[in-house]
mmCIF file of C-alpha atoms in Angstrom:
data_model
loop_
_atom_site.group_PDB
_atom_site.id
_atom_site.type_symbol
_atom_site.label_atom_id
_atom_site.label_comp_id
_atom_site.label_asym_id
_atom_site.label_seq_id
_atom_site.Cartn_x
_atom_site.Cartn_y
_atom_site.Cartn_z
ATOM 1 C CA UNK O 308 15.072 -25.564 -5.074
ATOM 2 C CA UNK O 309 15.453 -22.183 -3.194
ATOM 3 C CA UNK O 310 13.519 -23.382 0.042
ATOM 4 C CA UNK O 311 11.100 -20.279 -0.130
ATOM 5 C CA UNK O 312 8.076 -20.815 1.683
ATOM 6 C CA UNK O 313 5.536 -19.196 -0.512
ATOM 7 C CA UNK O 314 3.050 -19.174 2.249
ATOM 8 C CA UNK O 315 5.104 -16.332 3.954
ATOM 9 C CA UNK O 316 5.553 -13.849 0.976
ATOM 10 C CA UNK O 317 5.230 -10.322 2.234
ATOM 11 C CA UNK O 318 4.951 -7.627 -0.323
ATOM 12 C CA UNK O 319 6.765 -4.343 0.579
ATOM 13 C CA UNK O 320 7.214 -1.058 -0.946
ATOM 14 C CA UNK O 321 7.616 2.583 -0.408
ATOM 15 C CA UNK O 322 5.756 5.551 -2.131
ATOM 16 C CA UNK O 323 4.962 4.083 -5.589
ATOM 17 C CA UNK O 324 6.270 0.893 -4.565
ATOM 18 C CA UNK O 325 3.879 0.974 -1.330
ATOM 19 C CA UNK O 326 0.924 1.519 -3.992
ATOM 20 C CA UNK O 327 1.988 -1.516 -6.112
ATOM 21 C CA UNK O 328 2.576 -3.613 -2.919
ATOM 22 C CA UNK O 329 -1.057 -2.800 -1.933
ATOM 23 C CA UNK O 330 -2.396 -3.661 -5.323
ATOM 24 C CA UNK O 331 -0.321 -6.838 -5.529
ATOM 25 C CA UNK O 332 -1.657 -7.910 -2.161
ATOM 26 C CA UNK O 333 -5.244 -6.967 -2.548
ATOM 27 C CA UNK O 334 -6.071 -7.594 -6.142
ATOM 28 C CA UNK O 335 -8.015 -11.057 -6.738
ATOM 29 C CA UNK O 336 -8.237 -13.132 -9.713
ATOM 30 C CA UNK O 337 -10.533 -11.596 -12.411
ATOM 31 C CA UNK O 338 -10.023 -7.944 -11.230
ATOM 32 C CA UNK O 339 -9.500 -5.533 -14.021
ATOM 33 C CA UNK O 340 -7.551 -2.234 -14.326
ATOM 34 C CA UNK O 341 -7.631 0.631 -16.624
ATOM 35 C CA UNK O 342 -10.543 -0.473 -18.657
ATOM 36 C CA UNK O 343 -9.237 -3.867 -19.041
ATOM 37 C CA UNK O 344 -5.556 -3.231 -19.933
ATOM 38 C CA UNK O 345 -4.672 -5.663 -17.138
ATOM 39 C CA UNK O 346 -6.899 -8.423 -16.000
ATOM 40 C CA UNK O 347 -5.587 -10.414 -13.004
ATOM 41 C CA UNK O 348 -5.508 -14.085 -14.264
ATOM 42 C CA UNK O 349 -3.268 -16.031 -11.822
ATOM 43 C CA UNK O 350 -2.719 -14.525 -8.269
ATOM 44 C CA UNK O 351 0.439 -15.506 -6.488
ATOM 45 C CA UNK O 352 0.097 -16.182 -2.691
ATOM 46 C CA UNK O 353 0.697 -13.116 -0.575
ATOM 47 C CA UNK O 354 0.834 -13.420 3.267
ATOM 48 C CA UNK O 355 0.870 -9.715 4.332
ATOM 49 C CA UNK O 356 1.603 -6.134 2.870
ATOM 50 C CA UNK O 357 4.062 -3.674 4.229
ATOM 51 C CA UNK O 358 3.055 -0.220 2.703
ATOM 52 C CA UNK O 359 5.497 2.595 3.327
ATOM 53 C CA UNK O 360 3.412 5.679 2.525
ATOM 54 C CA UNK O 361 1.878 4.314 -0.652
ATOM 55 C CA UNK O 362 -1.365 5.707 -2.257
ATOM 56 C CA UNK O 363 -4.427 3.704 -1.328
ATOM 57 C CA UNK O 364 -7.166 5.941 -2.928
ATOM 58 C CA UNK O 365 -5.877 7.260 -6.103
ATOM 59 C CA UNK O 366 -8.954 9.459 -6.826
ATOM 60 C CA UNK O 367 -8.427 11.491 -3.624
ATOM 61 C CA UNK O 368 -4.665 11.515 -4.323
ATOM 62 C CA UNK O 369 -4.982 12.623 -7.850
ATOM 63 C CA UNK O 370 -7.175 15.690 -6.913
ATOM 64 C CA UNK O 371 -4.016 17.261 -5.260
ATOM 65 C CA UNK O 372 -1.557 16.485 -7.869
ATOM 66 C CA UNK O 373 -0.978 17.843 -11.271
ATOM 67 C CA UNK O 374 2.109 17.968 -13.889
ATOM 68 C CA UNK O 375 3.727 21.062 -14.871
ATOM 69 C CA UNK O 376 1.336 21.700 -17.740
ATOM 70 C CA UNK O 377 -1.732 21.409 -15.281
ATOM 71 C CA UNK O 378 -2.882 17.847 -16.379
ATOM 72 C CA UNK O 379 -4.649 16.051 -13.640
ATOM 73 C CA UNK O 380 -2.211 13.449 -12.978
ATOM 74 C CA UNK O 381 0.974 12.612 -14.951
ATOM 75 C CA UNK O 382 0.926 8.788 -14.059
ATOM 76 C CA UNK O 383 -2.318 8.210 -15.928
ATOM 77 C CA UNK O 384 -2.031 7.207 -19.489
ATOM 78 C CA UNK O 385 -3.797 10.190 -21.308
ATOM 79 C CA UNK O 386 -5.449 7.642 -23.753
ATOM 80 C CA UNK O 387 -7.228 5.852 -20.774
ATOM 81 C CA UNK O 388 -10.544 7.050 -19.279
ATOM 82 C CA UNK O 389 -9.285 9.067 -16.430
ATOM 83 C CA UNK O 390 -12.120 8.313 -13.848
ATOM 84 C CA UNK O 391 -11.988 4.608 -14.752
ATOM 85 C CA UNK O 392 -8.179 4.455 -14.443
ATOM 86 C CA UNK O 393 -8.330 6.362 -10.933
ATOM 87 C CA UNK O 394 -10.964 4.106 -9.869
ATOM 88 C CA UNK O 395 -9.395 0.829 -10.699
ATOM 89 C CA UNK O 396 -5.853 1.967 -9.635
ATOM 90 C CA UNK O 397 -7.167 2.504 -6.052
ATOM 91 C CA UNK O 398 -6.090 -0.286 -3.753
ATOM 92 C CA UNK O 399 -9.025 0.449 -1.277
ATOM 93 C CA UNK O 400 -11.513 -0.647 -3.911
ATOM 94 C CA UNK O 401 -10.110 -4.253 -3.424
ATOM 95 C CA UNK O 402 -10.364 -4.537 0.095
ATOM 96 C CA UNK O 403 -12.563 -7.375 1.467
ATOM 97 C CA UNK O 404 -12.922 -9.445 4.394
ATOM 98 C CA UNK O 405 -10.343 -11.944 3.461
ATOM 99 C CA UNK O 406 -7.701 -9.512 2.368
ATOM 100 C CA UNK O 407 -4.218 -10.279 3.836
ATOM 101 C CA UNK O 408 -2.822 -8.219 6.848
ATOM 102 C CA UNK O 409 -1.490 -4.697 6.084
ATOM 103 C CA UNK O 410 1.074 -2.544 7.883
ATOM 104 C CA UNK O 411 1.411 1.028 6.957
ATOM 105 C CA UNK O 412 4.164 3.198 7.879
ATOM 106 C CA UNK O 413 3.389 6.814 7.238
ATOM 107 C CA UNK O 414 5.007 10.241 8.353
ATOM 108 C CA UNK O 415 2.712 12.838 9.818
ATOM 109 C CA UNK O 416 3.730 15.590 7.841
ATOM 110 C CA UNK O 417 3.813 13.865 4.296
ATOM 111 C CA UNK O 418 2.941 16.349 1.779
ATOM 112 C CA UNK O 419 3.326 14.004 -1.298
ATOM 113 C CA UNK O 420 0.919 11.280 0.202
ATOM 114 C CA UNK O 421 -1.115 13.061 2.794
ATOM 115 C CA UNK O 422 -1.540 11.370 6.128
ATOM 116 C CA UNK O 423 -5.415 11.328 5.503
ATOM 117 C CA UNK O 424 -4.585 8.584 2.823
ATOM 118 C CA UNK O 425 -3.207 6.157 5.611
ATOM 119 C CA UNK O 426 -6.153 6.994 7.676
ATOM 120 C CA UNK O 427 -8.451 6.112 5.039
ATOM 121 C CA UNK O 428 -6.738 2.896 4.321
ATOM 122 C CA UNK O 429 -6.659 1.917 8.171
ATOM 123 C CA UNK O 430 -10.358 2.866 8.369
ATOM 124 C CA UNK O 431 -11.481 0.923 5.318
ATOM 125 C CA UNK O 432 -9.451 -2.237 6.549
ATOM 126 C CA UNK O 433 -10.920 -1.986 9.949
ATOM 127 C CA UNK O 434 -14.361 -1.698 8.336
ATOM 128 C CA UNK O 435 -13.700 -5.038 6.599
ATOM 129 C CA UNK O 436 -12.326 -6.705 9.622
ATOM 130 C CA UNK O 437 -8.895 -7.025 8.157
ATOM 131 C CA UNK O 438 -5.876 -7.082 10.561
ATOM 132 C CA UNK O 439 -3.806 -4.100 10.080
ATOM 133 C CA UNK O 440 -1.588 -1.549 11.847
ATOM 134 C CA UNK O 441 -0.775 2.050 11.208
ATOM 135 C CA UNK O 442 2.572 3.153 12.387
ATOM 136 C CA UNK O 443 3.013 7.003 12.497
ATOM 137 C CA UNK O 444 6.404 8.537 12.249
ATOM 138 C CA UNK O 445 5.915 11.833 13.827
ATOM 139 C CA UNK O 446 6.937 15.074 12.205
ATOM 140 C CA UNK O 447 8.196 13.291 9.165
ATOM 141 C CA UNK O 448 7.587 13.791 5.638
ATOM 142 C CA UNK O 449 7.808 11.452 2.611
ATOM 143 C CA UNK O 450 10.276 8.935 3.718
ATOM 144 C CA UNK O 451 12.948 11.336 5.375
ATOM 145 C CA UNK O 452 13.229 8.864 8.469
ATOM 146 C CA UNK O 453 16.365 8.980 10.406
ATOM 147 C CA UNK O 454 18.319 5.760 11.148
ATOM 148 C CA UNK O 455 16.953 5.616 14.678
ATOM 149 C CA UNK O 456 13.461 5.930 13.213
ATOM 150 C CA UNK O 457 14.044 3.340 10.559
ATOM 151 C CA UNK O 458 15.397 1.021 13.466
ATOM 152 C CA UNK O 459 12.013 1.604 15.162
ATOM 153 C CA UNK O 460 10.092 1.038 11.944
ATOM 154 C CA UNK O 461 11.928 -2.383 11.273
ATOM 155 C CA UNK O 462 11.138 -3.543 14.860
ATOM 156 C CA UNK O 463 7.525 -2.592 14.137
ATOM 157 C CA UNK O 464 7.735 -4.597 10.894
ATOM 158 C CA UNK O 465 9.029 -7.708 12.748
ATOM 159 C CA UNK O 466 6.491 -7.227 15.517
ATOM 160 C CA UNK O 467 3.831 -7.166 12.897
ATOM 161 C CA UNK O 468 5.071 -10.160 11.270
ATOM 162 C CA UNK O 469 5.097 -12.086 14.535
ATOM 163 C CA UNK O 470 1.417 -10.922 15.262
ATOM 164 C CA UNK O 471 0.362 -12.187 11.893
ATOM 165 C CA UNK O 472 2.260 -15.232 12.340
ATOM 166 C CA UNK O 473 4.584 -14.950 9.367
ATOM 167 C CA UNK O 474 8.064 -15.114 10.701
ATOM 168 C CA UNK O 475 10.707 -17.458 9.308
ATOM 169 C CA UNK O 476 11.520 -20.615 11.159
#
């Protein structure tokens, strides 16, 4: 009806949306999150992931973030087993040799999601032979990109899509 080629769906998000894009693209049927609160039953087709400074390793990330009352991470349900939630919410846990290609965009001075997170994701994807690219935005923080940098980033996205052969006809 809508002439959408489901073999060319690219999930895309920034910050928390980048984290969700990574999970959406990397989770497989049968994977379970947060002690079984979510079990992947049916997986839609995803051709690639564009991750704008999302968190790939929630365990490493949560060590650096606390809420105002000093609790380890305000995004984790306090009724969940913290270690289990952190482990299962980490997209790097779901990387395997047949994972879809991933493009990560990250500022080199990001204090919210440390650049080491992007490096870790890139390293893990490479270790599994997954096509990926890491696009650094020099001197930038958590998404504070200029219009010129955004133009450069979107060209990098277009080039990445061409490289992995998911451009529209």
